[in-house]
PDB file of C-alpha atoms and ligand atoms in Angstrom:
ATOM      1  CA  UNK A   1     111.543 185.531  19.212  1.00  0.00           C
ATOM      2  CA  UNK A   2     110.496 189.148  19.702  1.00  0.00           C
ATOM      3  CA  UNK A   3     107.959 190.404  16.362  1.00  0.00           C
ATOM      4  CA  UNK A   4     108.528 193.724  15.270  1.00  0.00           C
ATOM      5  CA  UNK A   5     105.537 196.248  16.112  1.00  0.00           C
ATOM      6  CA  UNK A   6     103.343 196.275  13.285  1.00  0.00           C
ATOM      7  CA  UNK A   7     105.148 193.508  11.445  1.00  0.00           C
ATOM      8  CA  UNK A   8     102.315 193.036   8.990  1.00  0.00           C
ATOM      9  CA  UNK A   9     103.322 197.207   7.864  1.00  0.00           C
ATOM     10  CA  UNK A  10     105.791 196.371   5.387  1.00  0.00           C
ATOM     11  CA  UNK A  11     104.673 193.514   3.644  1.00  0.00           C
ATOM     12  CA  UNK A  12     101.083 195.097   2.792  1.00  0.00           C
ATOM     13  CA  UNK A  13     102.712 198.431   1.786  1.00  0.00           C
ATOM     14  CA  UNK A  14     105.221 196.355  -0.252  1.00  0.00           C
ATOM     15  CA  UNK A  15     102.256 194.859  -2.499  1.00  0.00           C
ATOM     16  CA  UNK A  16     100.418 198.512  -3.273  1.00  0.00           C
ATOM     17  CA  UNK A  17     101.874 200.571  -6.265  1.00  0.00           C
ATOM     18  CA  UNK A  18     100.901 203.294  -4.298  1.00  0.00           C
ATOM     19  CA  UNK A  19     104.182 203.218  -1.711  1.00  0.00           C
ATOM     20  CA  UNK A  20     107.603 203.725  -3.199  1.00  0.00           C
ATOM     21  CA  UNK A  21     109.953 201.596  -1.692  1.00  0.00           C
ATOM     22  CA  UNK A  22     112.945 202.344  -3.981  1.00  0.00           C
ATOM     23  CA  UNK A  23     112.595 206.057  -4.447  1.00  0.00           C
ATOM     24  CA  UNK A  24     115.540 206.986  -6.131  1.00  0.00           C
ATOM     25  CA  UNK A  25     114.531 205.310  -9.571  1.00  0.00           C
ATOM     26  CA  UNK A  26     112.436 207.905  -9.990  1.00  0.00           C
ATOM     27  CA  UNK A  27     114.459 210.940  -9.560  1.00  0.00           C
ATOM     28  CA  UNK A  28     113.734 213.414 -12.197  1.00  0.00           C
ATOM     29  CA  UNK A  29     110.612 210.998 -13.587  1.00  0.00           C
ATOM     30  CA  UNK A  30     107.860 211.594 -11.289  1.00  0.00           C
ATOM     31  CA  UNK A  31     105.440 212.878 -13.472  1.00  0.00           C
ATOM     32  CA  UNK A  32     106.120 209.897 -15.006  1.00  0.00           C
ATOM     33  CA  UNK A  33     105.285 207.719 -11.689  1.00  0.00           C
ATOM     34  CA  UNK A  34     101.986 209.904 -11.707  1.00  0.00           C
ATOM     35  CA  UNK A  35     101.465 209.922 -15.535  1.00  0.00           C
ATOM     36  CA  UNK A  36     100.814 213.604 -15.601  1.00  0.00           C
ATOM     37  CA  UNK A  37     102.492 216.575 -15.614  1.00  0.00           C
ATOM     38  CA  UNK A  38     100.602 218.408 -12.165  1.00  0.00           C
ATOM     39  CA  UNK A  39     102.819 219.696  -9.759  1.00  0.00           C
ATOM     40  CA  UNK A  40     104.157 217.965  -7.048  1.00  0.00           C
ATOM     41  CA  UNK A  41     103.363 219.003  -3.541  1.00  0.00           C
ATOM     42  CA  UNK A  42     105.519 217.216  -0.467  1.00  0.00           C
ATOM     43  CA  UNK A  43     104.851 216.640   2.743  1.00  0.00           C
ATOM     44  CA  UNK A  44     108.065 215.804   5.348  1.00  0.00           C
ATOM     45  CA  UNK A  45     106.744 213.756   8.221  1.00  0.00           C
ATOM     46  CA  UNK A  46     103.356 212.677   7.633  1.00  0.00           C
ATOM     47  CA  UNK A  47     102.344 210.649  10.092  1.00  0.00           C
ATOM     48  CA  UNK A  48      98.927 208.942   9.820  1.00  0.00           C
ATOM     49  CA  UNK A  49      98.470 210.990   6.859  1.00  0.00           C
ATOM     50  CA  UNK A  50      95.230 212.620   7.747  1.00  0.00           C
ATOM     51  CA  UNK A  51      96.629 216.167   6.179  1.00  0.00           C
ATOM     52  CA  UNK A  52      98.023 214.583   2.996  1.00  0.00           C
ATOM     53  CA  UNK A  53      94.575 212.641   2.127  1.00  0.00           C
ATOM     54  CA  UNK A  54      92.435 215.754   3.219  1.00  0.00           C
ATOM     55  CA  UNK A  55      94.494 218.405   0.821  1.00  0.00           C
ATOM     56  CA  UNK A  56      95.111 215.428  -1.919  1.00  0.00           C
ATOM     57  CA  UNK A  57      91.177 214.552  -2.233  1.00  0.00           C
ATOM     58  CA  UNK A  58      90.435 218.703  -2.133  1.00  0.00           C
ATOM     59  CA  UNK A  59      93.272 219.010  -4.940  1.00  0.00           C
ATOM     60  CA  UNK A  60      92.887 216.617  -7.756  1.00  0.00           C
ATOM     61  CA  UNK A  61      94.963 218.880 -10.165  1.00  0.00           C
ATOM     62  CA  UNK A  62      97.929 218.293  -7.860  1.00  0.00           C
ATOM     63  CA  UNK A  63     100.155 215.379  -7.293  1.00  0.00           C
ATOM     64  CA  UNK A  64     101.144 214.766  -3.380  1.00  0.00           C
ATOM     65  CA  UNK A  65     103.992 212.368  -1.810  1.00  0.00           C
ATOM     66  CA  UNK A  66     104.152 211.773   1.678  1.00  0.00           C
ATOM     67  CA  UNK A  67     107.321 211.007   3.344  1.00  0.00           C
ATOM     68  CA  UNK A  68     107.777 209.508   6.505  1.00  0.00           C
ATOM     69  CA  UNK A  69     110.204 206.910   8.240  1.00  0.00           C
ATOM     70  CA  UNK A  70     107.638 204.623   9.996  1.00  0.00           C
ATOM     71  CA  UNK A  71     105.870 201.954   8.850  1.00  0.00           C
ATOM     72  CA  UNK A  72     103.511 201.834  11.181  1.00  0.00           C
ATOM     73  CA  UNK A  73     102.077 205.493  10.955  1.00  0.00           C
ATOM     74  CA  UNK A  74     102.722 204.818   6.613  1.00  0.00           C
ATOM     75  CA  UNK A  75     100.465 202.210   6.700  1.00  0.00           C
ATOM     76  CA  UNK A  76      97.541 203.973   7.884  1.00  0.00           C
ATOM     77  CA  UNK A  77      98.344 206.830   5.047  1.00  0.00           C
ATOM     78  CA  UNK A  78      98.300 203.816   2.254  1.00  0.00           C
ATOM     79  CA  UNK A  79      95.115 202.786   4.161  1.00  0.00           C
ATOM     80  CA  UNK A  80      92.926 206.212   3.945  1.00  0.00           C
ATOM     81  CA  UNK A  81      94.294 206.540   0.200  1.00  0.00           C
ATOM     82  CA  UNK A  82      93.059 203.589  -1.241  1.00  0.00           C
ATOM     83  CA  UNK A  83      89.784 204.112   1.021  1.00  0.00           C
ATOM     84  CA  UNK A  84      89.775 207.650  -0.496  1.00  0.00           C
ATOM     85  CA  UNK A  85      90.420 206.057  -4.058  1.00  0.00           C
ATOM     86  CA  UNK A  86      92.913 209.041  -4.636  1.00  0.00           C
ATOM     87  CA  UNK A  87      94.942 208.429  -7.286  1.00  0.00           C
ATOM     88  CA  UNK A  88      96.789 211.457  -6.728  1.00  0.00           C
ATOM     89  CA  UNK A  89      99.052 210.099  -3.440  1.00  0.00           C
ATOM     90  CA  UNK A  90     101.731 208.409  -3.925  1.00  0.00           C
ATOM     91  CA  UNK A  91     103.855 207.010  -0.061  1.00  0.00           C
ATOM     92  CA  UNK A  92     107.666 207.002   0.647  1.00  0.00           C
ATOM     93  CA  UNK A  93     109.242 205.313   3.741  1.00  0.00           C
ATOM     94  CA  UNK A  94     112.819 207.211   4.121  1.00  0.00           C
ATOM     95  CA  UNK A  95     114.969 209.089   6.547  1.00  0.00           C
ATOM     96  CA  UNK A  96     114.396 212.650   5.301  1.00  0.00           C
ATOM     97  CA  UNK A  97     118.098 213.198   5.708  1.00  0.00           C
ATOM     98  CA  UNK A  98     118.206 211.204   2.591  1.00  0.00           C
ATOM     99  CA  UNK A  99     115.917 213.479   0.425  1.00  0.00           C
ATOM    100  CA  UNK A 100     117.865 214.900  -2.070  1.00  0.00           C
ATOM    101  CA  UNK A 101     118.647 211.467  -3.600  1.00  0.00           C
ATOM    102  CA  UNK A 102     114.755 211.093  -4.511  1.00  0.00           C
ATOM    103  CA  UNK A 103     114.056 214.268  -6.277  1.00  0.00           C
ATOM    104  CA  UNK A 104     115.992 216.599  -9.269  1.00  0.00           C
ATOM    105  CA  UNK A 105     116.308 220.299  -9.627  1.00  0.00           C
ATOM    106  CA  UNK A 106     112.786 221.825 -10.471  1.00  0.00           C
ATOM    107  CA  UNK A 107     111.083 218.051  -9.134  1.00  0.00           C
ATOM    108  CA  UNK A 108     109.038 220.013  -6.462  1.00  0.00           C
ATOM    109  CA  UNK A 109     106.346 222.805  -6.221  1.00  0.00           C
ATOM    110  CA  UNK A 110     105.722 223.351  -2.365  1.00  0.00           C
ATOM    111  CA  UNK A 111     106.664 221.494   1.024  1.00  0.00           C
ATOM    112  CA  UNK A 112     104.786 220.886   4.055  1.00  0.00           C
ATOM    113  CA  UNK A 113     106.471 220.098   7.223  1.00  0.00           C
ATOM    114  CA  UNK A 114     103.627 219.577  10.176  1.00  0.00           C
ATOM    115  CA  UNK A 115     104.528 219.490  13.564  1.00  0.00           C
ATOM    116  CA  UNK A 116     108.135 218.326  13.246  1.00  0.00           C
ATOM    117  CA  UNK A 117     110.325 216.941  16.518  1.00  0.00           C
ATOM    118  CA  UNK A 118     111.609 220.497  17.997  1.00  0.00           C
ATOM    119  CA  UNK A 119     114.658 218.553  18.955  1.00  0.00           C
ATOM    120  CA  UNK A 120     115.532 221.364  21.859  1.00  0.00           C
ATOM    121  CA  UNK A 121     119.040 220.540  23.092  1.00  0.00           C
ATOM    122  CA  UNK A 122     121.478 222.766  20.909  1.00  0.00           C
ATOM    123  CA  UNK A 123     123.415 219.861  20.146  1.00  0.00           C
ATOM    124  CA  UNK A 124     120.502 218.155  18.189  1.00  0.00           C
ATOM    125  CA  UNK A 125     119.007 221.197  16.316  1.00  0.00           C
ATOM    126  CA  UNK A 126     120.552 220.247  13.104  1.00  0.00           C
ATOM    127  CA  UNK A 127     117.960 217.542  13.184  1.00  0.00           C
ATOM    128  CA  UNK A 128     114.783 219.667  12.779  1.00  0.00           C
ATOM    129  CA  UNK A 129     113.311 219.607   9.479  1.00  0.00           C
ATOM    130  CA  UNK A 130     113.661 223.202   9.031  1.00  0.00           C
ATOM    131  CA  UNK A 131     116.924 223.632   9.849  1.00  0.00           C
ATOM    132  CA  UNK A 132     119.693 225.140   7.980  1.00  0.00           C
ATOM    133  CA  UNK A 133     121.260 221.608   6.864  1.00  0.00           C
ATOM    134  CA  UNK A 134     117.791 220.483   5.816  1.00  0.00           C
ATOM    135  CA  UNK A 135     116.988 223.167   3.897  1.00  0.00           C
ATOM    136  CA  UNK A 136     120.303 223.444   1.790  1.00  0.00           C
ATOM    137  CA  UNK A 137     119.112 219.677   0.925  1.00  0.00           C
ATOM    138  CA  UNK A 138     115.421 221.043  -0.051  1.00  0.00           C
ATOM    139  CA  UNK A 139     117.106 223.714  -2.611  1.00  0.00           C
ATOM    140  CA  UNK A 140     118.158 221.532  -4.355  1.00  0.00           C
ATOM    141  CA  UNK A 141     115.003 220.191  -6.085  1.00  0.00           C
ATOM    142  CA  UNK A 142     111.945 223.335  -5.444  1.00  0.00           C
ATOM    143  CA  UNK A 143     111.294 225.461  -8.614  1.00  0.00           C
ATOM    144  CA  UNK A 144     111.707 229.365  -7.978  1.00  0.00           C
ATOM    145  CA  UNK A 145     108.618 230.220  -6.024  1.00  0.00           C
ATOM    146  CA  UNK A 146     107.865 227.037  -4.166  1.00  0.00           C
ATOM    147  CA  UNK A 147     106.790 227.774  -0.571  1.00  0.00           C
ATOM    148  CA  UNK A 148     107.508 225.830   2.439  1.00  0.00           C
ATOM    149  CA  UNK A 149     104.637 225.627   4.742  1.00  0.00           C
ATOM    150  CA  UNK A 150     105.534 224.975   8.616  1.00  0.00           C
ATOM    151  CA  UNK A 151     103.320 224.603  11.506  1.00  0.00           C
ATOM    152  CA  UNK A 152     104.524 224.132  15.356  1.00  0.00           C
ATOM    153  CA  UNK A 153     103.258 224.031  17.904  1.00  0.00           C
ATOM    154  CA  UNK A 154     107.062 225.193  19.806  1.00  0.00           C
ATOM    155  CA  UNK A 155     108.016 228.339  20.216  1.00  0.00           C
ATOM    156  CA  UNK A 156     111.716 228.012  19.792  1.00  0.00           C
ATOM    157  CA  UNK A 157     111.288 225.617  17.424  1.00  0.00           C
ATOM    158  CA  UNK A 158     109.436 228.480  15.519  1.00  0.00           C
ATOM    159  CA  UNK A 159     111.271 231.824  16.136  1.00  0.00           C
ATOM    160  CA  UNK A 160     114.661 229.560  15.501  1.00  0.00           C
ATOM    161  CA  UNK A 161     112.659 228.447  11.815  1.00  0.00           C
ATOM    162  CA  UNK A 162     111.995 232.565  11.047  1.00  0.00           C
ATOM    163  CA  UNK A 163     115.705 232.797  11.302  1.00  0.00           C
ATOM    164  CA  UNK A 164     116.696 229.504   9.326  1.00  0.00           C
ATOM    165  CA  UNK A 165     114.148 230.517   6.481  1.00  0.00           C
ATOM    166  CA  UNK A 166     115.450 233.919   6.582  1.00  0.00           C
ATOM    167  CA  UNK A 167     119.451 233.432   6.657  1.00  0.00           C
ATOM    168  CA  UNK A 168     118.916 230.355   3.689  1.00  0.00           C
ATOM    169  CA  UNK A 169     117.313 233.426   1.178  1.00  0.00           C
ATOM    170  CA  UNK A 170     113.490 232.489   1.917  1.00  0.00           C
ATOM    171  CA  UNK A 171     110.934 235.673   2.358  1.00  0.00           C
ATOM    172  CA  UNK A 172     108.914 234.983   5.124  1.00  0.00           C
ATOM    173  CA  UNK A 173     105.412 235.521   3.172  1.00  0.00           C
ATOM    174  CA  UNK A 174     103.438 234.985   6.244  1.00  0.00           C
ATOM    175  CA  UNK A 175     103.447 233.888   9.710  1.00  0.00           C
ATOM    176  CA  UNK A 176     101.102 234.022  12.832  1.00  0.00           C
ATOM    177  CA  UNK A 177     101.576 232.785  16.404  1.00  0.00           C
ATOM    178  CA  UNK A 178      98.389 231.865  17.073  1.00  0.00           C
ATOM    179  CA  UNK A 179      97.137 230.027  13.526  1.00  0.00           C
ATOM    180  CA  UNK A 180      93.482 229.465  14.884  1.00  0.00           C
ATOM    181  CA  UNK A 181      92.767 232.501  15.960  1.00  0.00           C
ATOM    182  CA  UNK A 182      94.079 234.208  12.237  1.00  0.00           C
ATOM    183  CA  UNK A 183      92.813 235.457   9.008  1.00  0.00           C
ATOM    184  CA  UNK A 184      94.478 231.991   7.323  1.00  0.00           C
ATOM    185  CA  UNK A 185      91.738 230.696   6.010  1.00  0.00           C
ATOM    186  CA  UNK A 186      93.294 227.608   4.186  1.00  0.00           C
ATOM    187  CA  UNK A 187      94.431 225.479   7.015  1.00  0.00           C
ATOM    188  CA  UNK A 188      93.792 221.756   7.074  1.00  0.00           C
ATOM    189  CA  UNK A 189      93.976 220.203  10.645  1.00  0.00           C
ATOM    190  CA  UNK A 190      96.691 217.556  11.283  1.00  0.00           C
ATOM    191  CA  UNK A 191      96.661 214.308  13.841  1.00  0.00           C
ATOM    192  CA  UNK A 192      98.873 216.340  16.032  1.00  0.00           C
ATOM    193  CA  UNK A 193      97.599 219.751  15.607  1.00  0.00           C
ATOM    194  CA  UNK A 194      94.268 218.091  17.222  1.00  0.00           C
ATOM    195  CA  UNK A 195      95.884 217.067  20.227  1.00  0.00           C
ATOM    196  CA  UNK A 196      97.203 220.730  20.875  1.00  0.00           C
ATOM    197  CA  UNK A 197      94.391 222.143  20.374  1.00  0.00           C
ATOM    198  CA  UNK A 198      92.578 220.122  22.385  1.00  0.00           C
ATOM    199  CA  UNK A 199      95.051 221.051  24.809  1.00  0.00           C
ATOM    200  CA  UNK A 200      94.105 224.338  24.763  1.00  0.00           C
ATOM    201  CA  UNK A 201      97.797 225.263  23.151  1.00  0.00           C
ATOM    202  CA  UNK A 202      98.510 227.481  20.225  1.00  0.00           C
ATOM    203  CA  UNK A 203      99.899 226.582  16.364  1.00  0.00           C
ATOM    204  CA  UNK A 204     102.282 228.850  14.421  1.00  0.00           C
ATOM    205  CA  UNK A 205     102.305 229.156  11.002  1.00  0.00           C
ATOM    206  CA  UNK A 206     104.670 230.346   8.543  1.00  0.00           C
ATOM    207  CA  UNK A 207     104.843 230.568   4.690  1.00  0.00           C
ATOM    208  CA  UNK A 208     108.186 230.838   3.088  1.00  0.00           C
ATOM    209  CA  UNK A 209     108.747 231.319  -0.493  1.00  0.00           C
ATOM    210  CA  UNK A 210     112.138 231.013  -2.235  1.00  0.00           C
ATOM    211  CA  UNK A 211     112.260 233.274  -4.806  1.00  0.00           C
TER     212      UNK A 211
HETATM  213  C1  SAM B 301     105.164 214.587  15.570  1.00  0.00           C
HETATM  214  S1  SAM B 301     104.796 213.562  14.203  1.00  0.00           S
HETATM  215  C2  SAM B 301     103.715 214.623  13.229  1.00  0.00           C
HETATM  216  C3  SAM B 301     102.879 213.839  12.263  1.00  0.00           C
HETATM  217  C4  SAM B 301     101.973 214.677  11.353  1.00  0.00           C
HETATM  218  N1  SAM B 301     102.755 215.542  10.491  1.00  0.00           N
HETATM  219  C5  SAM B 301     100.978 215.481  12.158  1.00  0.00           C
HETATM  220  O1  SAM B 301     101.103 216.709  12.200  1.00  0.00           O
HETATM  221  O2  SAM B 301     100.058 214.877  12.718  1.00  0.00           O
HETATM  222  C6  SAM B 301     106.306 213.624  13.280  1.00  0.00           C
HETATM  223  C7  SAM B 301     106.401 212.561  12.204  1.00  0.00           C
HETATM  224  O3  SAM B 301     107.584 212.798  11.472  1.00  0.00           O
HETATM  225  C8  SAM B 301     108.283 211.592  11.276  1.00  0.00           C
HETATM  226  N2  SAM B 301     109.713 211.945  11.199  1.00  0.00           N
HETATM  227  C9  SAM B 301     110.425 212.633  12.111  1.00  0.00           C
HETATM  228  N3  SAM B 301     111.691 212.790  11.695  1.00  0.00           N
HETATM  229  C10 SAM B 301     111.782 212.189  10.485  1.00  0.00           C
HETATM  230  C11 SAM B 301     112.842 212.002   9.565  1.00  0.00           C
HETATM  231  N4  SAM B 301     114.060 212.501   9.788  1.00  0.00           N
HETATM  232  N5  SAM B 301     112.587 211.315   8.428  1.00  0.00           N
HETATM  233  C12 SAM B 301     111.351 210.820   8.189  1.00  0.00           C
HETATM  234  N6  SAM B 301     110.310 210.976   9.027  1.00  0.00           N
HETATM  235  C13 SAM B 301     110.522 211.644  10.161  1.00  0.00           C
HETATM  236  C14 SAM B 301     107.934 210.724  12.465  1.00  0.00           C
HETATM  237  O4  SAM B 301     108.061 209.344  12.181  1.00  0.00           O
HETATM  238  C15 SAM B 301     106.483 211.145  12.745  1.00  0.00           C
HETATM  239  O5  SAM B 301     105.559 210.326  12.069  1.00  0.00           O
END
């Protein structure tokens, strides 16, 4: 019998209050799952969850949910929160495509989406986080003003985003092409976004704001 990888992932996320495996109950209650009424910051993708532990232990006045589909890289997040003792973090394992079935108009106060498959064949763009389809789904639940951080490390991927922001009603509140080498003094350095630079390659950035 073949073993899943990481088969232990889902049981030991399973027993930890901190990772929501049935979402959905709390649509339009999560202040209630945090027991306070902070804003709620989101971030699409999270991977190992480096970012979302680094901005959640710098921001104790906000509340922060990290979404991703794999248990293996979710387990790791779970890991560094309860190392971290945040109680401020709260895990989701979903298919972003689902989204909008987890959150209620007004639910959300900013998104992060980090270094996001490019998906480059025109036939799979609809895929990216950021694109149109996506963000008609993220509408739904920001409050006026929420901003949408993005950070690539693709060109296409990026230039295509300006326009997706743009043609959905976002302002574009600010953007560079070369992130390290900018006045953006705010940044907090994901799993990926060490590789690339490693690599010697550049990160774009880009704040949009739906008024
Ligand atoms: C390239 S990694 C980036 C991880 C992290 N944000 C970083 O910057 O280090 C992209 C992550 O997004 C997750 N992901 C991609 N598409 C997704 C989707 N549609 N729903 C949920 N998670 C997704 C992947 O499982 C992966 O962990």
């Amino acid at each position: 019998m073949r073993l899943r990888k990481k088969w232990w992932a889902r049981p030991e996320m399973e027993r930890s209050p901190i990772v929501i495996t049935e979402p959905a109950q709390y649509k339009g209650k999560w202040n209630e799952a945090f027991g306070n009424s902070n804003d709620i910051y989101l971030e699409l993708g999270c991977g190992r969850g480096e970012f979302v532990t680094k901005s959640a232990s710098e921001n104790p006045d906000k509340n922060y949910i990290a979404v991703d589909l794999k248990d293996e890289v979710l387990v790791h997040v779970l890991r560094k929160v309860q190392e971290a003792e945040l109680t401020n973090v709260r895990i989701i394992p979903l298919q972003i495509a689902f989204i909008e079935d987890v959150f209620d108009e007004n639910e959300v106060s900013r998104i992060y989406i980090n270094f996001c498959n490019p998906w480059p064949k025109d036939r799979h763009n609809k895929r990216r986080l950021t694109h149109t389809k996506f963000l008609i789904k993220y509408k739904k639940f920001i409050k006026p003003n929420t901003e949408i951080w993005f950070k690539t490390d693709n060109l296409q991927l990026f230039d295509d985003s300006l326009e997706y922001f743009k043609s959905n009603g976002f302002e574009i509140d600010y953007y560079t092409y070369d992130l390290h080498n900018s006045d953006f003094d705010e940044n907090i350095v994901t799993e990926y976004e060490k590789k690339f630079v490693n690599l010697g390659m550049k990160i774009m950035f880009l704040k949009a704001i739906l008024k």
